[in-house]
Tab-separated table of C-alpha atoms in Angstrom:
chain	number	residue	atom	x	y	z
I	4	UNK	CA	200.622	3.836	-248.610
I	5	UNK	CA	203.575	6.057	-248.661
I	6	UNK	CA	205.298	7.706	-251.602
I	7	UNK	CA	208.799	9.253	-252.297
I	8	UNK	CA	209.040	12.442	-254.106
I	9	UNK	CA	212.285	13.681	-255.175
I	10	UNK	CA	212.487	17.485	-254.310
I	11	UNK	CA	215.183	19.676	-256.401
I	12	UNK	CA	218.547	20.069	-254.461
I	13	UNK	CA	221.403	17.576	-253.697
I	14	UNK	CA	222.367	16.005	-250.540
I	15	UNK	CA	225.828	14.766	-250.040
I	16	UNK	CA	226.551	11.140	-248.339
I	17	UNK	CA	229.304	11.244	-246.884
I	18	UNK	CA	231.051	8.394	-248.836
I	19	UNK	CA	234.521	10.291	-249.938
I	20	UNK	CA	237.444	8.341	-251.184
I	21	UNK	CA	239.905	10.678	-249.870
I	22	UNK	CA	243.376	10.344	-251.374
I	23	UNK	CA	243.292	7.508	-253.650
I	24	UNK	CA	242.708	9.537	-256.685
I	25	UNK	CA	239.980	7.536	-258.376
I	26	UNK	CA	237.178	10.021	-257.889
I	27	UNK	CA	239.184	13.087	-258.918
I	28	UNK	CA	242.245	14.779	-259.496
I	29	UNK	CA	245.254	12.712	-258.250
I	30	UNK	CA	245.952	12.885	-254.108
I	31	UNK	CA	242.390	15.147	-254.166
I	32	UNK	CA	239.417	14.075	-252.007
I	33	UNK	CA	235.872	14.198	-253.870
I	34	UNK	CA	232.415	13.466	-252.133
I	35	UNK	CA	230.566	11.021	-254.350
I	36	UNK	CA	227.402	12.479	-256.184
I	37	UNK	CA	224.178	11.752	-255.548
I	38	UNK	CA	220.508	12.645	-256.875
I	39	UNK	CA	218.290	15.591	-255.296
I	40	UNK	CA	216.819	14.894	-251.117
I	41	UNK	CA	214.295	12.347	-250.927
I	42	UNK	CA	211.280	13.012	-248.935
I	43	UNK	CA	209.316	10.819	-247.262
I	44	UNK	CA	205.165	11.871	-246.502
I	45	UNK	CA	202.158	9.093	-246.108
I	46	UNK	CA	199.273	9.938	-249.477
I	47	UNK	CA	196.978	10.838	-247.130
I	48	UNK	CA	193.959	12.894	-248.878
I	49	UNK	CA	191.911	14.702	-246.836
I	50	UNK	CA	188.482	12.707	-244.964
I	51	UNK	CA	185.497	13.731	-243.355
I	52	UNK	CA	183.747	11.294	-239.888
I	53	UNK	CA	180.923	12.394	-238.778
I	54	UNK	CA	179.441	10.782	-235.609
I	55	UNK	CA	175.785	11.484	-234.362
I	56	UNK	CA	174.779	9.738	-230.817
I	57	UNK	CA	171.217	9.240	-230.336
I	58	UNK	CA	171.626	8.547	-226.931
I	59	UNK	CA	174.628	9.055	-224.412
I	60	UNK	CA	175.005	5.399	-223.654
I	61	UNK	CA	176.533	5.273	-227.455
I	62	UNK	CA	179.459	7.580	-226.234
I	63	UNK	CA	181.998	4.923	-225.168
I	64	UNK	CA	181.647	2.987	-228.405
I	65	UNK	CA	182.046	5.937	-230.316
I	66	UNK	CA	185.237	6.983	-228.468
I	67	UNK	CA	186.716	3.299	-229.112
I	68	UNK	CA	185.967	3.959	-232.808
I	69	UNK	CA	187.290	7.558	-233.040
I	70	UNK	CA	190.726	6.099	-231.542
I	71	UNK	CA	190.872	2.710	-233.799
I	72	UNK	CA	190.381	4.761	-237.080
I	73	UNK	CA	192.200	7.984	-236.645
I	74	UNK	CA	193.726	9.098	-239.561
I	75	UNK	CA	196.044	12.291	-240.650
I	76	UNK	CA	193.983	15.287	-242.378
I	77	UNK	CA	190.812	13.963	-240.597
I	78	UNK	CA	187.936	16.109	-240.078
I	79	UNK	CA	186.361	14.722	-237.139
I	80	UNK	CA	182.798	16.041	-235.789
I	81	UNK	CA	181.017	14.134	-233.281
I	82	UNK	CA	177.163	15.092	-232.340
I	83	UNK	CA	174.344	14.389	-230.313
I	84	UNK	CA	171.368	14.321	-231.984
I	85	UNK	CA	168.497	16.724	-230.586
I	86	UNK	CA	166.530	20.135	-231.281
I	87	UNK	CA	169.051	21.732	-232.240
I	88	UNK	CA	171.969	18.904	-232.355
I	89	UNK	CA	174.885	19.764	-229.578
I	90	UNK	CA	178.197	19.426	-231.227
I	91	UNK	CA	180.320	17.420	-228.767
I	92	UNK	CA	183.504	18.475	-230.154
I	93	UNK	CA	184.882	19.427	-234.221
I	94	UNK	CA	188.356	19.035	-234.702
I	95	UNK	CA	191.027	18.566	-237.520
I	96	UNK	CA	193.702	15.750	-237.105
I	97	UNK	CA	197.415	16.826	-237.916
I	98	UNK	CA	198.580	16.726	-241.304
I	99	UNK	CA	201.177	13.881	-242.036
I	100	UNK	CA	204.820	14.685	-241.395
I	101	UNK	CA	207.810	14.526	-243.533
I	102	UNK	CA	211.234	13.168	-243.330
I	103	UNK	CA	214.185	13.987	-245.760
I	104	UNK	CA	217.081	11.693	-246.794
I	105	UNK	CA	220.019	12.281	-248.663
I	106	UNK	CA	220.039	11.962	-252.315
I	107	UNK	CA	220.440	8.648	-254.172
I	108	UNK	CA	223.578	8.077	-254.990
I	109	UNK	CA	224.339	8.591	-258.986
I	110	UNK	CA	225.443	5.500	-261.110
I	111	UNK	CA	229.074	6.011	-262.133
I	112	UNK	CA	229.417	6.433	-265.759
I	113	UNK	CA	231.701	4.886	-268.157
I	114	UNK	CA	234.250	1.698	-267.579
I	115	UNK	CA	234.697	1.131	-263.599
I	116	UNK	CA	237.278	-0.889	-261.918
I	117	UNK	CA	235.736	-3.485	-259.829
I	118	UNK	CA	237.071	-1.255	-256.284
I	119	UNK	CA	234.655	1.715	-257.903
I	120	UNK	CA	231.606	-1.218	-258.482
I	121	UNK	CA	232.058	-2.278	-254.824
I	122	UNK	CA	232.301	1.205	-253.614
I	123	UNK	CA	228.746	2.204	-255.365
I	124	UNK	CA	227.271	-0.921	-254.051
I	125	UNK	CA	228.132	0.272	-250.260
I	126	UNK	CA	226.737	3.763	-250.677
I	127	UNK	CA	223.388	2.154	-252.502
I	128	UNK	CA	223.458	-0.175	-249.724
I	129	UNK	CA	223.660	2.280	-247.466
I	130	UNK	CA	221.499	5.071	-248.609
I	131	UNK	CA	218.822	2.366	-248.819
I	132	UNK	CA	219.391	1.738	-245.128
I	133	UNK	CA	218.631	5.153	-244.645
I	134	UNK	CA	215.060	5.603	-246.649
I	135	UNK	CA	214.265	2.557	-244.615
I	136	UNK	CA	215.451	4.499	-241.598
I	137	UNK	CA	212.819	7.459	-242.822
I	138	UNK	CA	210.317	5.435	-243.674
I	139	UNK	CA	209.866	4.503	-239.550
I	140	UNK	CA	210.897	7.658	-238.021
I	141	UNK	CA	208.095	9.204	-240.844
I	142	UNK	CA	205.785	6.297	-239.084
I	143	UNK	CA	206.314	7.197	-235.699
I	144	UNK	CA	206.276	10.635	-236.235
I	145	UNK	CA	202.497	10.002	-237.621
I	146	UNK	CA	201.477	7.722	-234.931
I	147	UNK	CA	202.753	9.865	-232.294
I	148	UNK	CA	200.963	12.969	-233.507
I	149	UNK	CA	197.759	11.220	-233.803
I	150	UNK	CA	198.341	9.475	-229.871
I	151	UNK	CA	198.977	13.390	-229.018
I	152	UNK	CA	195.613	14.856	-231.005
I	153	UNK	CA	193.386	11.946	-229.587
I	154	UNK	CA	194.529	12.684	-225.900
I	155	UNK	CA	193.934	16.173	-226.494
I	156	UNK	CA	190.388	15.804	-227.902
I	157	UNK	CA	189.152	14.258	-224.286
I	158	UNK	CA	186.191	12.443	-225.833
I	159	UNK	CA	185.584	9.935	-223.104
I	160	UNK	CA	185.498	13.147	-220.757
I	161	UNK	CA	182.738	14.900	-222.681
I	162	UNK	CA	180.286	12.271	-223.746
I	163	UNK	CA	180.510	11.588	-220.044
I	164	UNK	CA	179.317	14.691	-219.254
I	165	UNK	CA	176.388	14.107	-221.956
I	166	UNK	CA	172.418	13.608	-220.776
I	167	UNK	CA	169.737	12.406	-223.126
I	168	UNK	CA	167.658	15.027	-224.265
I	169	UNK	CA	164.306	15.020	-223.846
I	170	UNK	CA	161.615	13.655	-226.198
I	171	UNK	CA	162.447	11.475	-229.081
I	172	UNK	CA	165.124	13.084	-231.152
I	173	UNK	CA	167.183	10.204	-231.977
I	174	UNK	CA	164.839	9.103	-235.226
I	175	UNK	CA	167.221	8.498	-238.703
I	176	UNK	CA	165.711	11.583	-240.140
I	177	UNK	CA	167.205	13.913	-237.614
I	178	UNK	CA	169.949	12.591	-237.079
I	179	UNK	CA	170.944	12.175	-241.086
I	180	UNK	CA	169.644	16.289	-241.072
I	181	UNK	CA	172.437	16.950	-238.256
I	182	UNK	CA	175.174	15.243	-240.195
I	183	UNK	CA	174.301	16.751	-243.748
I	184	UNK	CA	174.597	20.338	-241.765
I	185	UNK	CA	177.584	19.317	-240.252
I	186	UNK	CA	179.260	18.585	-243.995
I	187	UNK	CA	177.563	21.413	-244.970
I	188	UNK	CA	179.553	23.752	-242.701
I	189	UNK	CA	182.541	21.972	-243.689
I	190	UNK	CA	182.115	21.917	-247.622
I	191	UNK	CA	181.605	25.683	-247.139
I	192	UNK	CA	184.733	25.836	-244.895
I	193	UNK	CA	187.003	23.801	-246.768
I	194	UNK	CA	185.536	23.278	-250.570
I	195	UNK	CA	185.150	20.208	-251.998
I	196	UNK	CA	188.561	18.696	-251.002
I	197	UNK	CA	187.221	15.371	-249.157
I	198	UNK	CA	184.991	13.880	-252.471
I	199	UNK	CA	183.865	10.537	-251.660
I	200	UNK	CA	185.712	10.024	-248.312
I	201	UNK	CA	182.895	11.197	-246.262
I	202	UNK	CA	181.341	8.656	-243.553
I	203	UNK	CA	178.824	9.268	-241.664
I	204	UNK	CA	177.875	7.171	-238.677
I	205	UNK	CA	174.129	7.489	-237.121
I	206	UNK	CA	173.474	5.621	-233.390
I	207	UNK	CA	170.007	5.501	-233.446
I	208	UNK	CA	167.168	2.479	-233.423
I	209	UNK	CA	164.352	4.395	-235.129
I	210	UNK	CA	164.570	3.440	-238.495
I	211	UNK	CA	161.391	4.506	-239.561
I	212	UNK	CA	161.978	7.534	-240.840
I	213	UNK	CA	162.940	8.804	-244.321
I	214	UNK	CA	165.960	11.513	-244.639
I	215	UNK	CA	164.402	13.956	-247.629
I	216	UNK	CA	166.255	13.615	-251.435
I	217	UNK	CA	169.526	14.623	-251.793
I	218	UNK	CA	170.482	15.449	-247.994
I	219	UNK	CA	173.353	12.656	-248.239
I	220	UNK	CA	174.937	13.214	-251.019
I	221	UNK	CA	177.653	11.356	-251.796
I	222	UNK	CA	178.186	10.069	-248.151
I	223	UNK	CA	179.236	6.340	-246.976
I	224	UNK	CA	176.399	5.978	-244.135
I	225	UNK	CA	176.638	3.435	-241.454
I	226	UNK	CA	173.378	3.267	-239.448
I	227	UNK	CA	174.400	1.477	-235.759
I	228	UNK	CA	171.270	0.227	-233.808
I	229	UNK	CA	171.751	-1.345	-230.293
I	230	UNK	CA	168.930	-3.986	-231.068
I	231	UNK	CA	169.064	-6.664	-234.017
I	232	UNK	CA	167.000	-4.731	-236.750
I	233	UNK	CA	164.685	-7.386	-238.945
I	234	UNK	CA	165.482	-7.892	-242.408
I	235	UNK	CA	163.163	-5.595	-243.544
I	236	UNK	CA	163.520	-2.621	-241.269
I	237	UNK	CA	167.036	-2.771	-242.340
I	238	UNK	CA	166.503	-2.686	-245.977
I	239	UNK	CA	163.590	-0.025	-245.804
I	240	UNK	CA	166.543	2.090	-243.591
I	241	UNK	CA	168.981	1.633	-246.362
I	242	UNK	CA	166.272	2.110	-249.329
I	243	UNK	CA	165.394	5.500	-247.578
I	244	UNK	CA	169.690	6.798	-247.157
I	245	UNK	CA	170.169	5.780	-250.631
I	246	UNK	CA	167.329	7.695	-252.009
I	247	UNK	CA	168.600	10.512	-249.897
I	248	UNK	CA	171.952	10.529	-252.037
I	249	UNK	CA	173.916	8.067	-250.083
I	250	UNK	CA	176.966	6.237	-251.835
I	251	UNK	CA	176.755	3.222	-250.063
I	252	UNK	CA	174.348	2.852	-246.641
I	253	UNK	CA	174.265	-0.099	-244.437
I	254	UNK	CA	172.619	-0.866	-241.090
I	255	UNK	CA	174.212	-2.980	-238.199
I	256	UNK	CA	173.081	-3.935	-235.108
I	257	UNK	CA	175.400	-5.745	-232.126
I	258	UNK	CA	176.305	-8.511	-233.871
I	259	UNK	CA	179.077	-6.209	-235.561
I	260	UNK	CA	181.990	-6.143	-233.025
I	261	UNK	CA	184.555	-2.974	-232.951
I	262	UNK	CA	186.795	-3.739	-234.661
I	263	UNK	CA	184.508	-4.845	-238.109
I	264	UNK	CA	182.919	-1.656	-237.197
I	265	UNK	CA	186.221	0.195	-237.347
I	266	UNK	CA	187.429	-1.362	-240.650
I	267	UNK	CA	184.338	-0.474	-242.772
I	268	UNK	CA	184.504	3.133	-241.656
I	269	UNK	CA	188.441	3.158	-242.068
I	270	UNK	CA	187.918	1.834	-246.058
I	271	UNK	CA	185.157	4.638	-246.010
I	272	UNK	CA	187.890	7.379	-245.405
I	273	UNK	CA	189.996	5.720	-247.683
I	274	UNK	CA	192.498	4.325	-245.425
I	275	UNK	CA	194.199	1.441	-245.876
I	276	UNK	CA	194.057	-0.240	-242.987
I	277	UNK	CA	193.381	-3.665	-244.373
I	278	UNK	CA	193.804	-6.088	-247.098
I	279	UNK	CA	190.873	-7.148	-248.922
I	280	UNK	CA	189.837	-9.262	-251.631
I	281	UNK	CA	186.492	-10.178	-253.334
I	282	UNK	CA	185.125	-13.598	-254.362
I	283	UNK	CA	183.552	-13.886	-257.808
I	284	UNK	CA	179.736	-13.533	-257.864
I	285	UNK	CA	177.497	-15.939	-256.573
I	286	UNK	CA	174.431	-16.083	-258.719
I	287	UNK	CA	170.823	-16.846	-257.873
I	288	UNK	CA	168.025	-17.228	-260.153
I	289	UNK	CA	165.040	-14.308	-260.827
I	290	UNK	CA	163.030	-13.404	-257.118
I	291	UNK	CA	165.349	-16.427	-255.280
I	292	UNK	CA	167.278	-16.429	-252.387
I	293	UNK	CA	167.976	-20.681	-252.502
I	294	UNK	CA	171.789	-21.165	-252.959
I	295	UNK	CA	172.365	-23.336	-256.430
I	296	UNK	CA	174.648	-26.384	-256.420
I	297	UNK	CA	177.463	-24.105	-257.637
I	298	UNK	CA	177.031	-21.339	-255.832
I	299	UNK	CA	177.597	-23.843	-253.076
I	300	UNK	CA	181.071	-25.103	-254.557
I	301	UNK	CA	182.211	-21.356	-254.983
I	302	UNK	CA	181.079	-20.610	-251.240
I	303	UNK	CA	183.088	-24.282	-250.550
I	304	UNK	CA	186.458	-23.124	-251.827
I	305	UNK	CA	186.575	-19.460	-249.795
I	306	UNK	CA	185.885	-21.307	-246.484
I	307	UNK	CA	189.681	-21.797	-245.679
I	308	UNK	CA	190.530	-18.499	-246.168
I	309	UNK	CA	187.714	-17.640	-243.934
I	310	UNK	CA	188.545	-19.672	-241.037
I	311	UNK	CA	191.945	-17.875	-240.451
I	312	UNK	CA	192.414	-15.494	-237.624
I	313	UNK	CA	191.272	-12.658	-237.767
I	314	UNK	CA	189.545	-12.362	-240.988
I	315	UNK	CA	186.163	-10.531	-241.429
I	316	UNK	CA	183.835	-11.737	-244.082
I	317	UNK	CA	181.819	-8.505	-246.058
I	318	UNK	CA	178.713	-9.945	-247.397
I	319	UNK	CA	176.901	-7.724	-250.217
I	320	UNK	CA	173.631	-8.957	-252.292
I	321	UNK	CA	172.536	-7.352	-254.631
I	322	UNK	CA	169.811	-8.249	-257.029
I	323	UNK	CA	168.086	-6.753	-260.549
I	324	UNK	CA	165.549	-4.212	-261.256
I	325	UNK	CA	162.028	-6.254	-261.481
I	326	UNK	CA	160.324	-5.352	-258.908
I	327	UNK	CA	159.827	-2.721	-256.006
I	328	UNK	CA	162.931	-0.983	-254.160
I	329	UNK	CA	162.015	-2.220	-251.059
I	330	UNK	CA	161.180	-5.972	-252.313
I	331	UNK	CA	164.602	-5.747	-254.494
I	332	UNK	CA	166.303	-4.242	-251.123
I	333	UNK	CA	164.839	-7.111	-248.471
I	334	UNK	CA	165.822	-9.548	-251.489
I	335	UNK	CA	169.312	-8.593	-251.920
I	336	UNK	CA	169.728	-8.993	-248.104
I	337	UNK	CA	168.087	-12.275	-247.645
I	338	UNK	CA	170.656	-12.961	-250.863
I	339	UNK	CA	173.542	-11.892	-248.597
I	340	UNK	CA	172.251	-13.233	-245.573
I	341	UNK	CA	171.800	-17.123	-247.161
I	342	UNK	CA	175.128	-16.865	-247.768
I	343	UNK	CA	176.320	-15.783	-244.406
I	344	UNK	CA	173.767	-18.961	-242.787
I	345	UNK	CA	176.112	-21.065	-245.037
I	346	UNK	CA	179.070	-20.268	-243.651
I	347	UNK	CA	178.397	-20.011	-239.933
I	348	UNK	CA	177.315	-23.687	-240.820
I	349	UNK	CA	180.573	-24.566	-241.964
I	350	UNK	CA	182.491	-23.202	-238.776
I	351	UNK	CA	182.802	-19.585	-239.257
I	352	UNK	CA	181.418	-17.696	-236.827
I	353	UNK	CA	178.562	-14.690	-237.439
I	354	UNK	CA	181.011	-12.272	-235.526
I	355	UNK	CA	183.632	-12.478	-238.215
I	356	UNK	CA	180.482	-11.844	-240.693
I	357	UNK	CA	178.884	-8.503	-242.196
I	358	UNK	CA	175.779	-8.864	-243.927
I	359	UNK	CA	174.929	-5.775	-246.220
I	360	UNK	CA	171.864	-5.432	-249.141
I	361	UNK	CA	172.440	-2.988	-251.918
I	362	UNK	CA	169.002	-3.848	-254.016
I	363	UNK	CA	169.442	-2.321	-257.049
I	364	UNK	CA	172.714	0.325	-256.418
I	365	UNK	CA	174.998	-1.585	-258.060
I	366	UNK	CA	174.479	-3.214	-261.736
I	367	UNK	CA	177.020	-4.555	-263.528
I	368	UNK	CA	174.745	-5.509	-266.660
I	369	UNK	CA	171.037	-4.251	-267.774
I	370	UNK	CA	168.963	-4.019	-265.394
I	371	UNK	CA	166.972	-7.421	-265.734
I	372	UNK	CA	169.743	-9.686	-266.288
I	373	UNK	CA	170.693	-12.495	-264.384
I	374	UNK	CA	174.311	-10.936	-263.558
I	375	UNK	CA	172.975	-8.310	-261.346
I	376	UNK	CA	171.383	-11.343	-259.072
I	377	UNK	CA	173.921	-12.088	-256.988
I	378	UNK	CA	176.187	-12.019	-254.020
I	379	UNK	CA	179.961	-11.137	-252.890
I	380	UNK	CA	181.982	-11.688	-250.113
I	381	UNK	CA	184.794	-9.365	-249.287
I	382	UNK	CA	187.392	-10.677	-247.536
I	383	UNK	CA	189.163	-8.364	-245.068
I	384	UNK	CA	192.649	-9.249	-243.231
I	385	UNK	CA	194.229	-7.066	-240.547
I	386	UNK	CA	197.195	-5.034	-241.846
């Protein structure tokens, strides 16, 4: 998204009607007026990624995702996990640039003859040409910058350089404990100036382990194993980050190509990379995971927009308090995952699907009622 701010001051276009007398005294040339500069900047708050690799054969995906989802005013630590954690490299990405363009050109006042109507129309036509103008050169400016920081950062060169430590250091616990001190150092650095756009991404495949209460607070935490995790591994992992002060936690194993990857942790920073929109819920009945004959007909109606190219299909279940965390947690996944069995059914493939339980971490009504059983899809399309 990018805004325009006017800034005080005044920028001539060179649009003068020289001689003809209608913009001043008679046989005097005046330059037309116009509003203050207009500058051009992308609304880029500042984000947090933290990366930690539990082993170096991880490196090369992380450096893929680093590069897809670079962003302006990015605080970018990658680690490898270990006794202490090695920081790999901690670096800031450039601020966004700005570009000024002259003023808009001011609305003539009073009666005008129809020469003086065309005339205006020209310069808006014109001074229009040029904000579109700024608009790109502020858009290669950015992307250029960014190109220039992620050459500079030579990740691919020093993950290479990376050896497993010895001894099992790669478990969820130490890992989440290296990122939390990493945010830590950064909070302390910076203040609070990155609120929710903190993600957190943890290459590990020992999800036993439970992060203590409150290490994660706040953080969007995407767990990345290199096996296929079972249902209930992966909703224990995610029960343990959210009690551990996560915002939102999910685990994914290969199935989850690059790019998916890279456009979950891009809406995590808050950029907006892609267009999205959500189905309405799909209910289930109390402790079920059996799709009803309308929750079929809703599922029926989003499969065209889910065959197109490139679309990625977000699955989240959720479900209502009765019951354990874990049992609500392995329920709203089996919720999420019935749905995604429908579609690859129908002719969309699992790679363009993410499946992601939330258990109880999202309630839209009391906690019992039937509203909170349910599933949605988010529908993602490249920019």
């Amino acid at each position: 998204m990018r805004k325009i701010i006017q800034r005080v001051g005044t920028a001539g276009l060179a649009f003068a009607l020289a001689g003809c007398g209608l913009l001043g005294a008679p046989g005097t040339a005046t330059a037309p007026a116009a509003g203050p500069s207009v500058s051009i900047t992308q609304d880029v708050p500042p984000s947090a990624l933290i990366a930690v690799l539990g082993s170096a054969a991880s490196g090369p995906a992380i450096s893929t995702l680093v590069n897809a989802t670079a962003r302006s005013s990015e605080e970018l630590t990658v680690l490898q996990a270990g006794a202490p954690a090695k920081i790999v490299l901690s670096s800031a990405s450039p601020a966004p640039t700005t570009v000024v363009v002259p003023g808009k050109p001011t609305d003539p006042r009073g009666d005008q003859t129809s020469y003086q109507a065309a005339q205006y129309a020209n310069r808006l036509k014109h001074w229009r040409g040029e904000v579109t103008m700024g608009r790109n050169a502020e858009a290669t400016q950015v992307h250029d910058s960014l190109a220039a920081w992620l050459r500079g950062l030579s990740l691919p060169a020093k993950i290479s350089q990376l050896a497993d430590p010895p001894g099992p250091t790669a478990s969820l616990a130490a890992e989440s404990a290296a990122a939390a001190s990493a945010l830590a150092g950064l909070a302390e650095e910076h203040g609070n100036i990155f609120g929710s756009r903190r993600v957190v991404l943890l290459y590990t495949d020992d999800l036993a382990t439970r992060p203590p209460a409150g290490e994660l607070a706040g953080d969007t935490v995407f767990v990345i194993t290199r096996s296929l995790p079972s249902a209930a591994a992966a909703s224990a992992a995610q029960v343990n980050l959210l009690a551990a002060g996560a915002a939102q936690a999910a685990v994914v194993g290969p199935e989850v190509t690059g790019p998916q990857l890279a456009a979950l942790v891009s809406a995590g920073l808050g950029q907006g990379g892609i267009h999205e929109s959500s189905s309405a819920p799909v209910l289930f009945a109390n402790d079920s995971a059996i799709l009803s004959p309308s929750a079929v007909a809703q599922l029926t109606s989003l499969l065209p927009q889910l065959r197109e190219a490139g679309v990625t299909a977000v699955i989240n279940g959720f479900a209502s308090t009765p019951g354990t965390a874990l049992a609500n947690y392995t329920l709203s996944y089996d919720r999420a995952a019935m749905v995604a069995s429908f579609f690859e059914s129908h002719g969309v493939p699992a790679s363009a699907q993410i499946i992601v339980g939330h258990g109880t971490s999202d309630l839209i009504a009391a906690g019992s009622s039937g509203a909170n059983r349910r599933v949605t899809v988010v529908i993602e399309r490249p920019s």
